PQR file of N, CA, C, O and H, with PARSE charges and radii, in Angstrom:
ATOM      1  N   MET A   1     114.169  60.762  90.848 -0.4000 1.5000
ATOM      2  CA  MET A   1     113.193  61.616  90.237 -0.0000 2.0000
ATOM      3  C   MET A   1     113.225  63.007  90.891  0.5500 1.7000
ATOM      4  O   MET A   1     113.130  64.022  90.201 -0.5500 1.4000
ATOM      5  N   GLU A   2     113.355  63.046  92.195 -0.4000 1.5000
ATOM      6  CA  GLU A   2     113.374  64.333  92.888 -0.0000 2.0000
ATOM      7  C   GLU A   2     114.567  65.177  92.455  0.5500 1.7000
ATOM      8  O   GLU A   2     114.447  66.393  92.309 -0.5500 1.4000
ATOM      9  H   GLU A   2     113.432  62.222  92.756  0.4000 1.0000
ATOM     10  N   GLU A   3     115.707  64.544  92.250 -0.4000 1.5000
ATOM     11  CA  GLU A   3     116.894  65.261  91.792 -0.0000 2.0000
ATOM     12  C   GLU A   3     116.679  65.853  90.395  0.5500 1.7000
ATOM     13  O   GLU A   3     117.082  66.987  90.135 -0.5500 1.4000
ATOM     14  H   GLU A   3     115.805  63.556  92.368  0.4000 1.0000
ATOM     15  N   LEU A   4     116.052  65.098  89.505 -0.4000 1.5000
ATOM     16  CA  LEU A   4     115.764  65.602  88.164 -0.0000 2.0000
ATOM     17  C   LEU A   4     114.799  66.786  88.208  0.5500 1.7000
ATOM     18  O   LEU A   4     114.972  67.761  87.477 -0.5500 1.4000
ATOM     19  H   LEU A   4     115.725  64.177  89.716  0.4000 1.0000
ATOM     20  N   LEU A   5     113.794  66.696  89.059 -0.4000 1.5000
ATOM     21  CA  LEU A   5     112.859  67.812  89.199 -0.0000 2.0000
ATOM     22  C   LEU A   5     113.563  69.065  89.711  0.5500 1.7000
ATOM     23  O   LEU A   5     113.312  70.165  89.219 -0.5500 1.4000
ATOM     24  H   LEU A   5     113.654  65.903  89.653  0.4000 1.0000
ATOM     25  N   ASN A   6     114.436  68.902  90.689 -0.4000 1.5000
ATOM     26  CA  ASN A   6     115.165  70.054  91.233 -0.0000 2.0000
ATOM     27  C   ASN A   6     116.147  70.630  90.231  0.5500 1.7000
ATOM     28  O   ASN A   6     116.392  71.836  90.233 -0.5500 1.4000
ATOM     29  H   ASN A   6     114.640  68.008  91.089  0.4000 1.0000
ATOM     30  N   THR A   7     116.712  69.794  89.376 -0.4000 1.5000
ATOM     31  CA  THR A   7     117.712  70.241  88.415 -0.0000 2.0000
ATOM     32  C   THR A   7     117.096  70.927  87.201  0.5500 1.7000
ATOM     33  O   THR A   7     117.612  71.947  86.745 -0.5500 1.4000
ATOM     34  H   THR A   7     116.513  68.814  89.374  0.4000 1.0000
ATOM     35  N   TYR A   8     116.006  70.386  86.671 -0.4000 1.5000
ATOM     36  CA  TYR A   8     115.478  70.841  85.384 -0.0000 2.0000
ATOM     37  C   TYR A   8     114.150  71.591  85.450  0.5500 1.7000
ATOM     38  O   TYR A   8     113.551  71.856  84.407 -0.5500 1.4000
ATOM     39  H   TYR A   8     115.587  69.557  87.042  0.4000 1.0000
ATOM     40  N   SER A   9     113.683  71.934  86.621 -0.4000 1.5000
ATOM     41  CA  SER A   9     112.426  72.685  86.716 -0.0000 2.0000
ATOM     42  C   SER A   9     112.636  73.969  87.512  0.5500 1.7000
ATOM     43  O   SER A   9     113.601  74.100  88.265 -0.5500 1.4000
ATOM     44  H   SER A   9     114.169  71.719  87.468  0.4000 1.0000
ATOM     45  N   TYR A  10     111.725  74.902  87.334 -0.4000 1.5000
ATOM     46  CA  TYR A  10     111.762  76.156  88.078 -0.0000 2.0000
ATOM     47  C   TYR A  10     110.351  76.736  88.135  0.5500 1.7000
ATOM     48  O   TYR A  10     109.487  76.388  87.330 -0.5500 1.4000
ATOM     49  H   TYR A  10     110.941  74.796  86.722  0.4000 1.0000
ATOM     50  N   CYS A  11     110.142  77.607  89.081 -0.4000 1.5000
ATOM     51  CA  CYS A  11     108.863  78.299  89.205 -0.0000 2.0000
ATOM     52  C   CYS A  11     108.929  79.587  88.402  0.5500 1.7000
ATOM     53  O   CYS A  11     109.934  80.296  88.430 -0.5500 1.4000
ATOM     54  H   CYS A  11     110.844  77.889  89.734  0.4000 1.0000
ATOM     55  N   SER A  12     107.866  79.879  87.697 -0.4000 1.5000
ATOM     56  CA  SER A  12     107.869  81.122  86.923 -0.0000 2.0000
ATOM     57  C   SER A  12     107.655  82.304  87.868  0.5500 1.7000
ATOM     58  O   SER A  12     106.906  82.221  88.841 -0.5500 1.4000
ATOM     59  H   SER A  12     107.050  79.303  87.675  0.4000 1.0000
ATOM     60  N   GLU A  13     108.323  83.385  87.555 -0.4000 1.5000
ATOM     61  CA  GLU A  13     108.256  84.596  88.369 -0.0000 2.0000
ATOM     62  C   GLU A  13     107.546  85.670  87.560  0.5500 1.7000
ATOM     63  O   GLU A  13     107.953  85.984  86.442 -0.5500 1.4000
ATOM     64  H   GLU A  13     108.931  83.453  86.765  0.4000 1.0000
ATOM     65  N   GLY A  14     106.499  86.227  88.117 -0.4000 1.5000
ATOM     66  CA  GLY A  14     105.756  87.274  87.426 -0.0000 2.0000
ATOM     67  C   GLY A  14     105.651  88.510  88.291  0.5500 1.7000
ATOM     68  O   GLY A  14     105.879  88.460  89.500 -0.5500 1.4000
ATOM     69  H   GLY A  14     106.168  85.973  89.026  0.4000 1.0000
ATOM     70  N   LEU A  15     105.306  89.612  87.666 -0.4000 1.5000
ATOM     71  CA  LEU A  15     105.117  90.851  88.413 -0.0000 2.0000
ATOM     72  C   LEU A  15     104.119  91.744  87.704  0.5500 1.7000
ATOM     73  O   LEU A  15     103.805  91.556  86.529 -0.5500 1.4000
ATOM     74  H   LEU A  15     105.121  89.652  86.684  0.4000 1.0000
ATOM     75  N   SER A  16     103.639  92.706  88.440 -0.4000 1.5000
ATOM     76  CA  SER A  16     102.702  93.695  87.915 -0.0000 2.0000
ATOM     77  C   SER A  16     103.258  95.071  88.223  0.5500 1.7000
ATOM     78  O   SER A  16     103.669  95.346  89.351 -0.5500 1.4000
ATOM     79  H   SER A  16     103.895  92.858  89.395  0.4000 1.0000
ATOM     80  N   ILE A  17     103.269  95.944  87.205 -0.4000 1.5000
ATOM     81  CA  ILE A  17     103.855  97.283  87.334 -0.0000 2.0000
ATOM     82  C   ILE A  17     102.788  98.315  87.024  0.5500 1.7000
ATOM     83  O   ILE A  17     102.023  98.155  86.073 -0.5500 1.4000
ATOM     84  H   ILE A  17     102.935  95.721  86.289  0.4000 1.0000
ATOM     85  N   THR A  18     102.734  99.358  87.809 -0.4000 1.5000
ATOM     86  CA  THR A  18     101.887 100.513  87.532 -0.0000 2.0000
ATOM     87  C   THR A  18     102.805 101.679  87.187  0.5500 1.7000
ATOM     88  O   THR A  18     103.703 102.015  87.959 -0.5500 1.4000
ATOM     89  H   THR A  18     103.356  99.488  88.581  0.4000 1.0000
ATOM     90  N   THR A  19     102.584 102.292  86.037 -0.4000 1.5000
ATOM     91  CA  THR A  19     103.471 103.342  85.558 -0.0000 2.0000
ATOM     92  C   THR A  19     102.692 104.347  84.719  0.5500 1.7000
ATOM     93  O   THR A  19     101.513 104.155  84.422 -0.5500 1.4000
ATOM     94  H   THR A  19     101.854 102.019  85.410  0.4000 1.0000
ATOM     95  N   ILE A  20     103.381 105.424  84.343 -0.4000 1.5000
ATOM     96  CA  ILE A  20     102.771 106.361  83.403 -0.0000 2.0000
ATOM     97  C   ILE A  20     102.650 105.646  82.056  0.5500 1.7000
ATOM     98  O   ILE A  20     103.431 104.732  81.795 -0.5500 1.4000
ATOM     99  H   ILE A  20     104.339 105.580  84.584  0.4000 1.0000
ATOM    100  N   PRO A  21     101.726 106.015  81.212 -0.5600 1.5000
ATOM    101  CA  PRO A  21     101.563 105.312  79.929  0.2800 2.0000
ATOM    102  C   PRO A  21     102.808 105.382  79.048  0.5500 1.7000
ATOM    103  O   PRO A  21     103.377 106.449  78.817 -0.5500 1.4000
ATOM    104  N   ILE A  22     103.206 104.215  78.570 -0.4000 1.5000
ATOM    105  CA  ILE A  22     104.299 104.083  77.603 -0.0000 2.0000
ATOM    106  C   ILE A  22     103.664 103.427  76.385  0.5500 1.7000
ATOM    107  O   ILE A  22     103.477 102.211  76.348 -0.5500 1.4000
ATOM    108  H   ILE A  22     102.744 103.348  78.757  0.4000 1.0000
ATOM    109  N   TYR A  23     103.338 104.238  75.396 -0.4000 1.5000
ATOM    110  CA  TYR A  23     102.490 103.786  74.308 -0.0000 2.0000
ATOM    111  C   TYR A  23     103.189 102.892  73.286  0.5500 1.7000
ATOM    112  O   TYR A  23     102.509 102.257  72.479 -0.5500 1.4000
ATOM    113  H   TYR A  23     103.490 105.226  75.426  0.4000 1.0000
ATOM    114  N   ASN A  24     104.505 102.820  73.289 -0.4000 1.5000
ATOM    115  CA  ASN A  24     105.183 101.996  72.301 -0.0000 2.0000
ATOM    116  C   ASN A  24     105.384 100.555  72.770  0.5500 1.7000
ATOM    117  O   ASN A  24     105.949  99.754  72.025 -0.5500 1.4000
ATOM    118  H   ASN A  24     105.057 103.336  73.945  0.4000 1.0000
ATOM    119  N   LEU A  25     104.946 100.200  73.969 -0.4000 1.5000
ATOM    120  CA  LEU A  25     105.052  98.818  74.442 -0.0000 2.0000
ATOM    121  C   LEU A  25     103.895  97.987  73.906  0.5500 1.7000
ATOM    122  O   LEU A  25     102.783  98.487  73.738 -0.5500 1.4000
ATOM    123  H   LEU A  25     104.487 100.851  74.574  0.4000 1.0000
ATOM    124  N   GLU A  26     104.168  96.709  73.640 -0.4000 1.5000
ATOM    125  CA  GLU A  26     103.162  95.774  73.154 -0.0000 2.0000
ATOM    126  C   GLU A  26     103.339  94.451  73.886  0.5500 1.7000
ATOM    127  O   GLU A  26     104.428  94.174  74.390 -0.5500 1.4000
ATOM    128  H   GLU A  26     105.071  96.302  73.776  0.4000 1.0000
ATOM    129  N   PRO A  27     102.296  93.626  73.959 -0.5600 1.5000
ATOM    130  CA  PRO A  27     102.458  92.287  74.536  0.2800 2.0000
ATOM    131  C   PRO A  27     103.497  91.491  73.752  0.5500 1.7000
ATOM    132  O   PRO A  27     103.695  91.717  72.558 -0.5500 1.4000
ATOM    133  N   ASN A  28     104.151  90.566  74.427 -0.4000 1.5000
ATOM    134  CA  ASN A  28     105.217  89.708  73.895 -0.0000 2.0000
ATOM    135  C   ASN A  28     106.508  90.479  73.613  0.5500 1.7000
ATOM    136  O   ASN A  28     107.388  89.971  72.918 -0.5500 1.4000
ATOM    137  H   ASN A  28     103.990  90.382  75.397  0.4000 1.0000
ATOM    138  N   THR A  29     106.631  91.692  74.141 -0.4000 1.5000
ATOM    139  CA  THR A  29     107.848  92.478  74.034 -0.0000 2.0000
ATOM    140  C   THR A  29     108.732  92.171  75.247  0.5500 1.7000
ATOM    141  O   THR A  29     108.226  92.018  76.359 -0.5500 1.4000
ATOM    142  H   THR A  29     105.916  92.104  74.706  0.4000 1.0000
ATOM    143  N   LEU A  30     110.043  92.080  75.036 -0.4000 1.5000
ATOM    144  CA  LEU A  30     110.970  91.877  76.143 -0.0000 2.0000
ATOM    145  C   LEU A  30     111.408  93.220  76.705  0.5500 1.7000
ATOM    146  O   LEU A  30     111.741  94.140  75.958 -0.5500 1.4000
ATOM    147  H   LEU A  30     110.453  92.204  74.133  0.4000 1.0000
ATOM    148  N   ILE A  31     111.404  93.323  78.024 -0.4000 1.5000
ATOM    149  CA  ILE A  31     111.864  94.531  78.707 -0.0000 2.0000
ATOM    150  C   ILE A  31     112.859  94.113  79.786  0.5500 1.7000
ATOM    151  O   ILE A  31     112.792  92.997  80.301 -0.5500 1.4000
ATOM    152  H   ILE A  31     111.134  92.576  78.632  0.4000 1.0000
ATOM    153  N   HIS A  32     113.767  94.997  80.121 -0.4000 1.5000
ATOM    154  CA  HIS A  32     114.711  94.747  81.209 -0.0000 2.0000
ATOM    155  C   HIS A  32     114.314  95.632  82.379  0.5500 1.7000
ATOM    156  O   HIS A  32     114.198  96.849  82.235 -0.5500 1.4000
ATOM    157  H   HIS A  32     113.821  95.904  79.703  0.4000 1.0000
ATOM    158  N   LEU A  33     114.107  95.019  83.533 -0.4000 1.5000
ATOM    159  CA  LEU A  33     113.720  95.761  84.731 -0.0000 2.0000
ATOM    160  C   LEU A  33     114.797  95.609  85.792  0.5500 1.7000
ATOM    161  O   LEU A  33     115.363  94.532  85.979 -0.5500 1.4000
ATOM    162  H   LEU A  33     114.201  94.030  83.649  0.4000 1.0000
ATOM    163  N   TYR A  34     115.070  96.714  86.486 -0.4000 1.5000
ATOM    164  CA  TYR A  34     116.032  96.706  87.579 -0.0000 2.0000
ATOM    165  C   TYR A  34     115.538  97.631  88.674  0.5500 1.7000
ATOM    166  O   TYR A  34     115.262  98.804  88.424 -0.5500 1.4000
ATOM    167  H   TYR A  34     114.610  97.589  86.335  0.4000 1.0000
ATOM    168  N   ASN A  35     115.425  97.108  89.891 -0.4000 1.5000
ATOM    169  CA  ASN A  35     115.063  97.904  91.045 -0.0000 2.0000
ATOM    170  C   ASN A  35     115.813  97.334  92.242  0.5500 1.7000
ATOM    171  O   ASN A  35     115.540  96.220  92.688 -0.5500 1.4000
ATOM    172  H   ASN A  35     115.649  96.155  90.094  0.4000 1.0000
ATOM    173  N   GLU A  36     116.748  98.100  92.748 -0.4000 1.5000
ATOM    174  CA  GLU A  36     117.599  97.634  93.837 -0.0000 2.0000
ATOM    175  C   GLU A  36     116.811  97.408  95.120  0.5500 1.7000
ATOM    176  O   GLU A  36     117.096  96.464  95.857 -0.5500 1.4000
ATOM    177  H   GLU A  36     116.970  99.005  92.385  0.4000 1.0000
ATOM    178  N   GLU A  37     115.824  98.260  95.402 -0.4000 1.5000
ATOM    179  CA  GLU A  37     115.062  98.166  96.647 -0.0000 2.0000
ATOM    180  C   GLU A  37     114.264  96.869  96.742  0.5500 1.7000
ATOM    181  O   GLU A  37     114.217  96.247  97.803 -0.5500 1.4000
ATOM    182  H   GLU A  37     115.592  99.027  94.803  0.4000 1.0000
ATOM    183  N   THR A  38     113.637  96.456  95.641 -0.4000 1.5000
ATOM    184  CA  THR A  38     112.795  95.262  95.667 -0.0000 2.0000
ATOM    185  C   THR A  38     113.508  94.012  95.194  0.5500 1.7000
ATOM    186  O   THR A  38     112.954  92.918  95.297 -0.5500 1.4000
ATOM    187  H   THR A  38     113.675  96.961  94.779  0.4000 1.0000
ATOM    188  N   GLY A  39     114.720  94.141  94.679 -0.4000 1.5000
ATOM    189  CA  GLY A  39     115.482  92.989  94.218 -0.0000 2.0000
ATOM    190  C   GLY A  39     115.074  92.477  92.856  0.5500 1.7000
ATOM    191  O   GLY A  39     115.344  91.324  92.521 -0.5500 1.4000
ATOM    192  H   GLY A  39     115.170  95.030  94.595  0.4000 1.0000
ATOM    193  N   ILE A  40     114.423  93.319  92.061 -0.4000 1.5000
ATOM    194  CA  ILE A  40     114.016  92.937  90.716 -0.0000 2.0000
ATOM    195  C   ILE A  40     115.154  93.243  89.758  0.5500 1.7000
ATOM    196  O   ILE A  40     115.639  94.373  89.692 -0.5500 1.4000
ATOM    197  H   ILE A  40     114.203  94.256  92.334  0.4000 1.0000
ATOM    198  N   ASN A  41     115.574  92.223  89.013 -0.4000 1.5000
ATOM    199  CA  ASN A  41     116.629  92.415  88.031 -0.0000 2.0000
ATOM    200  C   ASN A  41     116.531  91.298  87.006  0.5500 1.7000
ATOM    201  O   ASN A  41     116.680  90.126  87.353 -0.5500 1.4000
ATOM    202  H   ASN A  41     115.180  91.306  89.067  0.4000 1.0000
ATOM    203  N   GLY A  42     116.285  91.641  85.754 -0.4000 1.5000
ATOM    204  CA  GLY A  42     116.246  90.623  84.713 -0.0000 2.0000
ATOM    205  C   GLY A  42     115.378  91.018  83.543  0.5500 1.7000
ATOM    206  O   GLY A  42     114.803  92.106  83.496 -0.5500 1.4000
ATOM    207  H   GLY A  42     116.164  92.593  85.472  0.4000 1.0000
ATOM    208  N   LYS A  43     115.300  90.082  82.582 -0.4000 1.5000
ATOM    209  CA  LYS A  43     114.473  90.286  81.403 -0.0000 2.0000
ATOM    210  C   LYS A  43     113.085  89.728  81.667  0.5500 1.7000
ATOM    211  O   LYS A  43     112.939  88.640  82.224 -0.5500 1.4000
ATOM    212  H   LYS A  43     115.766  89.199  82.620  0.4000 1.0000
ATOM    213  N   TYR A  44     112.070  90.479  81.263 -0.4000 1.5000
ATOM    214  CA  TYR A  44     110.686  90.085  81.439 -0.0000 2.0000
ATOM    215  C   TYR A  44     109.948  90.203  80.115  0.5500 1.7000
ATOM    216  O   TYR A  44     110.221  91.103  79.320 -0.5500 1.4000
ATOM    217  H   TYR A  44     112.189  91.363  80.810  0.4000 1.0000
ATOM    218  N   GLN A  45     109.010  89.288  79.882 -0.4000 1.5000
ATOM    219  CA  GLN A  45     108.167  89.344  78.698 -0.0000 2.0000
ATOM    220  C   GLN A  45     106.809  89.888  79.113  0.5500 1.7000
ATOM    221  O   GLN A  45     106.196  89.392  80.059 -0.5500 1.4000
ATOM    222  H   GLN A  45     108.788  88.557  80.528  0.4000 1.0000
ATOM    223  N   ILE A  46     106.341  90.908  78.404 -0.4000 1.5000
ATOM    224  CA  ILE A  46     105.058  91.526  78.721 -0.0000 2.0000
ATOM    225  C   ILE A  46     103.939  90.583  78.307  0.5500 1.7000
ATOM    226  O   ILE A  46     103.871  90.153  77.156 -0.5500 1.4000
ATOM    227  H   ILE A  46     106.839  91.311  77.636  0.4000 1.0000
ATOM    228  N   ASP A  47     103.061  90.266  79.253 -0.4000 1.5000
ATOM    229  CA  ASP A  47     101.921  89.400  78.990 -0.0000 2.0000
ATOM    230  C   ASP A  47     100.658  90.208  78.709  0.5500 1.7000
ATOM    231  O   ASP A  47      99.891  89.886  77.801 -0.5500 1.4000
ATOM    232  H   ASP A  47     103.116  90.615  80.188  0.4000 1.0000
ATOM    233  N   LYS A  48     100.453  91.260  79.499 -0.4000 1.5000
ATOM    234  CA  LYS A  48      99.207  92.028  79.408 -0.0000 2.0000
ATOM    235  C   LYS A  48      99.483  93.493  79.718  0.5500 1.7000
ATOM    236  O   LYS A  48     100.271  93.820  80.605 -0.5500 1.4000
ATOM    237  H   LYS A  48     101.076  91.521  80.236  0.4000 1.0000
ATOM    238  N   ILE A  49      98.817  94.367  78.969 -0.4000 1.5000
ATOM    239  CA  ILE A  49      98.936  95.806  79.182 -0.0000 2.0000
ATOM    240  C   ILE A  49      97.530  96.392  79.290  0.5500 1.7000
ATOM    241  O   ILE A  49      96.654  96.079  78.484 -0.5500 1.4000
ATOM    242  H   ILE A  49      98.176  94.101  78.248  0.4000 1.0000
ATOM    243  N   THR A  50      97.324  97.238  80.286 -0.4000 1.5000
ATOM    244  CA  THR A  50      96.069  97.963  80.430 -0.0000 2.0000
ATOM    245  C   THR A  50      96.382  99.446  80.327  0.5500 1.7000
ATOM    246  O   THR A  50      97.092  99.997  81.168 -0.5500 1.4000
ATOM    247  H   THR A  50      98.036  97.492  80.942  0.4000 1.0000
ATOM    248  N   ILE A  51      95.848 100.096  79.287 -0.4000 1.5000
ATOM    249  CA  ILE A  51      96.100 101.521  79.058 -0.0000 2.0000
ATOM    250  C   ILE A  51      94.809 102.289  79.330  0.5500 1.7000
ATOM    251  O   ILE A  51      93.759 101.929  78.799 -0.5500 1.4000
ATOM    252  H   ILE A  51      95.271  99.648  78.603  0.4000 1.0000
ATOM    253  N   PRO A  52      94.869 103.340  80.149 -0.5600 1.5000
ATOM    254  CA  PRO A  52      93.662 104.106  80.478  0.2800 2.0000
ATOM    255  C   PRO A  52      93.246 105.036  79.340  0.5500 1.7000
ATOM    256  O   PRO A  52      94.062 105.417  78.501 -0.5500 1.4000
ATOM    257  N   LEU A  53      91.981 105.386  79.330 -0.4000 1.5000
ATOM    258  CA  LEU A  53      91.487 106.345  78.349 -0.0000 2.0000
ATOM    259  C   LEU A  53      91.544 107.777  78.872  0.5500 1.7000
ATOM    260  O   LEU A  53      91.451 108.723  78.089 -0.5500 1.4000
ATOM    261  H   LEU A  53      91.319 105.076  80.012  0.4000 1.0000
ATOM    262  N   ALA A  54      91.695 107.947  80.166 -0.4000 1.5000
ATOM    263  CA  ALA A  54      91.774 109.285  80.762 -0.0000 2.0000
ATOM    264  C   ALA A  54      93.144 109.905  80.511  0.5500 1.7000
ATOM    265  O   ALA A  54      94.133 109.193  80.339 -0.5500 1.4000
ATOM    266  H   ALA A  54      91.771 107.179  80.802  0.4000 1.0000
ATOM    267  N   TYR A  55      93.195 111.207  80.493 -0.4000 1.5000
ATOM    268  CA  TYR A  55      94.458 111.906  80.220 -0.0000 2.0000
ATOM    269  C   TYR A  55      95.439 111.793  81.385  0.5500 1.7000
ATOM    270  O   TYR A  55      96.645 111.937  81.184 -0.5500 1.4000
ATOM    271  H   TYR A  55      92.391 111.785  80.633  0.4000 1.0000
ATOM    272  N   ASN A  56      94.953 111.542  82.585 -0.4000 1.5000
ATOM    273  CA  ASN A  56      95.838 111.507  83.755 -0.0000 2.0000
ATOM    274  C   ASN A  56      95.922 110.114  84.379  0.5500 1.7000
ATOM    275  O   ASN A  56      96.280 109.992  85.550 -0.5500 1.4000
ATOM    276  H   ASN A  56      93.974 111.425  82.749  0.4000 1.0000
ATOM    277  N   GLY A  57      95.606 109.076  83.634 -0.4000 1.5000
ATOM    278  CA  GLY A  57      95.607 107.714  84.164 -0.0000 2.0000
ATOM    279  C   GLY A  57      96.977 107.070  84.139  0.5500 1.7000
ATOM    280  O   GLY A  57      97.924 107.606  83.563 -0.5500 1.4000
ATOM    281  H   GLY A  57      95.316 109.175  82.682  0.4000 1.0000
ATOM    282  N   THR A  58      97.068 105.912  84.774 -0.4000 1.5000
ATOM    283  CA  THR A  58      98.298 105.131  84.776 -0.0000 2.0000
ATOM    284  C   THR A  58      98.039 103.790  84.099  0.5500 1.7000
ATOM    285  O   THR A  58      96.920 103.279  84.119 -0.5500 1.4000
ATOM    286  H   THR A  58      96.299 105.476  85.242  0.4000 1.0000
ATOM    287  N   MET A  59      99.076 103.233  83.507 -0.4000 1.5000
ATOM    288  CA  MET A  59      98.926 101.938  82.844 -0.0000 2.0000
ATOM    289  C   MET A  59      99.453 100.832  83.744  0.5500 1.7000
ATOM    290  O   MET A  59     100.322 101.058  84.586 -0.5500 1.4000
ATOM    291  H   MET A  59      99.986 103.648  83.490  0.4000 1.0000
ATOM    292  N   ASN A  60      98.914  99.633  83.554 -0.4000 1.5000
ATOM    293  CA  ASN A  60      99.365  98.461  84.297 -0.0000 2.0000
ATOM    294  C   ASN A  60      99.991  97.476  83.323  0.5500 1.7000
ATOM    295  O   ASN A  60      99.453  97.223  82.245 -0.5500 1.4000
ATOM    296  H   ASN A  60      98.208  99.449  82.870  0.4000 1.0000
ATOM    297  N   ILE A  61     101.128  96.926  83.713 -0.4000 1.5000
ATOM    298  CA  ILE A  61     101.839  95.939  82.908 -0.0000 2.0000
ATOM    299  C   ILE A  61     101.983  94.667  83.744  0.5500 1.7000
ATOM    300  O   ILE A  61     102.436  94.708  84.889 -0.5500 1.4000
ATOM    301  H   ILE A  61     101.565  97.131  84.588  0.4000 1.0000
ATOM    302  N   THR A  62     101.591  93.541  83.153 -0.4000 1.5000
ATOM    303  CA  THR A  62     101.803  92.242  83.775 -0.0000 2.0000
ATOM    304  C   THR A  62     102.853  91.518  82.951  0.5500 1.7000
ATOM    305  O   THR A  62     102.712  91.391  81.734 -0.5500 1.4000
ATOM    306  H   THR A  62     101.224  93.508  82.223  0.4000 1.0000
ATOM    307  N   ALA A  63     103.912  91.039  83.610 -0.4000 1.5000
ATOM    308  CA  ALA A  63     105.030  90.430  82.898 -0.0000 2.0000
ATOM    309  C   ALA A  63     105.516  89.170  83.599  0.5500 1.7000
ATOM    310  O   ALA A  63     105.308  88.986  84.798 -0.5500 1.4000
ATOM    311  H   ALA A  63     104.026  91.141  84.598  0.4000 1.0000
ATOM    312  N   THR A  64     106.172  88.302  82.822 -0.4000 1.5000
ATOM    313  CA  THR A  64     106.749  87.055  83.329 -0.0000 2.0000
ATOM    314  C   THR A  64     108.250  87.076  83.072  0.5500 1.7000
ATOM    315  O   THR A  64     108.705  87.472  81.999 -0.5500 1.4000
ATOM    316  H   THR A  64     106.342  88.451  81.848  0.4000 1.0000
ATOM    317  N   LYS A  65     109.014  86.643  84.077 -0.4000 1.5000
ATOM    318  CA  LYS A  65     110.473  86.660  83.955 -0.0000 2.0000
ATOM    319  C   LYS A  65     110.934  85.593  82.966  0.5500 1.7000
ATOM    320  O   LYS A  65     110.421  84.474  82.963 -0.5500 1.4000
ATOM    321  H   LYS A  65     108.645  86.322  84.950  0.4000 1.0000
ATOM    322  N   ILE A  66     111.906  85.950  82.127 -0.4000 1.5000
ATOM    323  CA  ILE A  66     112.520  85.047  81.170 -0.0000 2.0000
ATOM    324  C   ILE A  66     113.753  84.437  81.824  0.5500 1.7000
ATOM    325  O   ILE A  66     114.668  85.158  82.221 -0.5500 1.4000
ATOM    326  H   ILE A  66     112.323  86.859  82.129  0.4000 1.0000
ATOM    327  N   MET A  67     113.779  83.123  81.936 -0.4000 1.5000
ATOM    328  CA  MET A  67     114.923  82.445  82.543 -0.0000 2.0000
ATOM    329  C   MET A  67     116.009  82.233  81.494  0.5500 1.7000
ATOM    330  O   MET A  67     115.711  82.027  80.317 -0.5500 1.4000
ATOM    331  H   MET A  67     113.036  82.537  81.613  0.4000 1.0000
ATOM    332  N   ASN A  68     117.254  82.282  81.919 -0.4000 1.5000
ATOM    333  CA  ASN A  68     118.391  82.107  80.995 -0.0000 2.0000
ATOM    334  C   ASN A  68     118.588  80.669  80.638  0.5500 1.7000
ATOM    335  O   ASN A  68     119.495  80.341  79.874 -0.5500 1.4000
ATOM    336  H   ASN A  68     117.496  82.449  82.874  0.4000 1.0000
TER
END
Protein backbone atom coordinates (compact mmCIF):
# COMPACT_ATOMS: atom_id res chain seq x y z
CA MET A 1 0.00 0.00 0.00
CA GLU A 2 2.81 2.41 0.84
CA GLU A 3 4.40 1.85 -2.57
CA LEU A 4 1.11 2.61 -4.33
CA LEU A 5 0.69 5.81 -2.32
CA ASN A 6 4.22 6.93 -3.20
CA THR A 7 3.74 6.07 -6.87
CA TYR A 8 0.28 7.53 -7.56
CA SER A 9 -0.10 10.44 -5.15
CA TYR A 10 1.44 13.89 -4.82
CA CYS A 11 1.08 17.01 -2.74
CA SER A 12 -0.46 20.00 -4.43
CA GLU A 13 1.78 23.02 -4.77
CA GLY A 14 0.27 26.48 -4.50
CA LEU A 15 1.58 30.01 -4.47
CA SER A 16 0.50 33.59 -4.01
CA ILE A 17 1.74 36.41 -6.26
CA THR A 18 1.55 40.16 -5.75
CA THR A 19 1.82 42.11 -9.00
CA ILE A 20 0.60 45.16 -10.87
CA PRO A 21 -3.00 44.68 -12.05
CA ILE A 22 -3.39 42.46 -15.10
CA TYR A 23 -7.02 42.91 -15.99
CA ASN A 24 -7.35 40.19 -18.63
CA LEU A 25 -6.70 37.34 -16.16
CA GLU A 26 -9.63 35.31 -14.82
CA PRO A 27 -9.97 32.40 -12.37
CA ASN A 28 -9.46 28.93 -13.91
CA THR A 29 -7.00 30.41 -16.43
CA LEU A 30 -3.68 28.60 -16.97
CA ILE A 31 -0.51 30.67 -16.66
CA HIS A 32 3.15 29.72 -16.98
CA LEU A 33 5.43 31.04 -14.26
CA TYR A 34 9.22 30.98 -14.21
CA ASN A 35 11.53 32.46 -11.59
CA GLU A 36 15.08 31.19 -11.37
CA GLU A 37 15.76 32.70 -7.92
CA THR A 38 12.86 30.96 -6.16
CA GLY A 39 12.82 27.79 -8.28
CA ILE A 40 9.30 28.34 -9.61
CA ASN A 41 8.77 26.81 -13.03
CA GLY A 42 5.58 25.32 -14.45
CA LYS A 43 1.94 25.73 -15.36
CA TYR A 44 -0.40 27.07 -12.70
CA GLN A 45 -4.18 27.41 -12.59
CA ILE A 46 -5.48 30.66 -11.12
CA ASP A 47 -7.77 29.97 -8.16
CA LYS A 48 -8.41 33.47 -6.82
CA ILE A 49 -7.73 37.04 -7.92
CA THR A 50 -7.97 40.17 -5.78
CA ILE A 51 -8.02 43.41 -7.78
CA PRO A 52 -7.76 46.76 -5.95
CA LEU A 53 -10.07 49.69 -6.56
CA ALA A 54 -7.30 52.26 -6.02
CA TYR A 55 -5.36 53.58 -9.00
CA ASN A 56 -1.99 52.66 -7.45
CA GLY A 57 -2.85 49.28 -5.89
CA THR A 58 -1.45 45.83 -6.54
CA MET A 59 -3.36 42.66 -7.30
CA ASN A 60 -2.95 39.30 -5.59
CA ILE A 61 -3.15 35.99 -7.45
CA THR A 62 -3.52 32.62 -5.73
CA ALA A 63 -2.68 29.66 -7.97
CA THR A 64 -2.22 25.88 -7.85
CA LYS A 65 0.42 24.02 -9.84
CA ILE A 66 -0.84 21.72 -12.62
CA MET A 67 0.95 18.37 -12.56
CA ASN A 68 1.83 16.67 -15.85
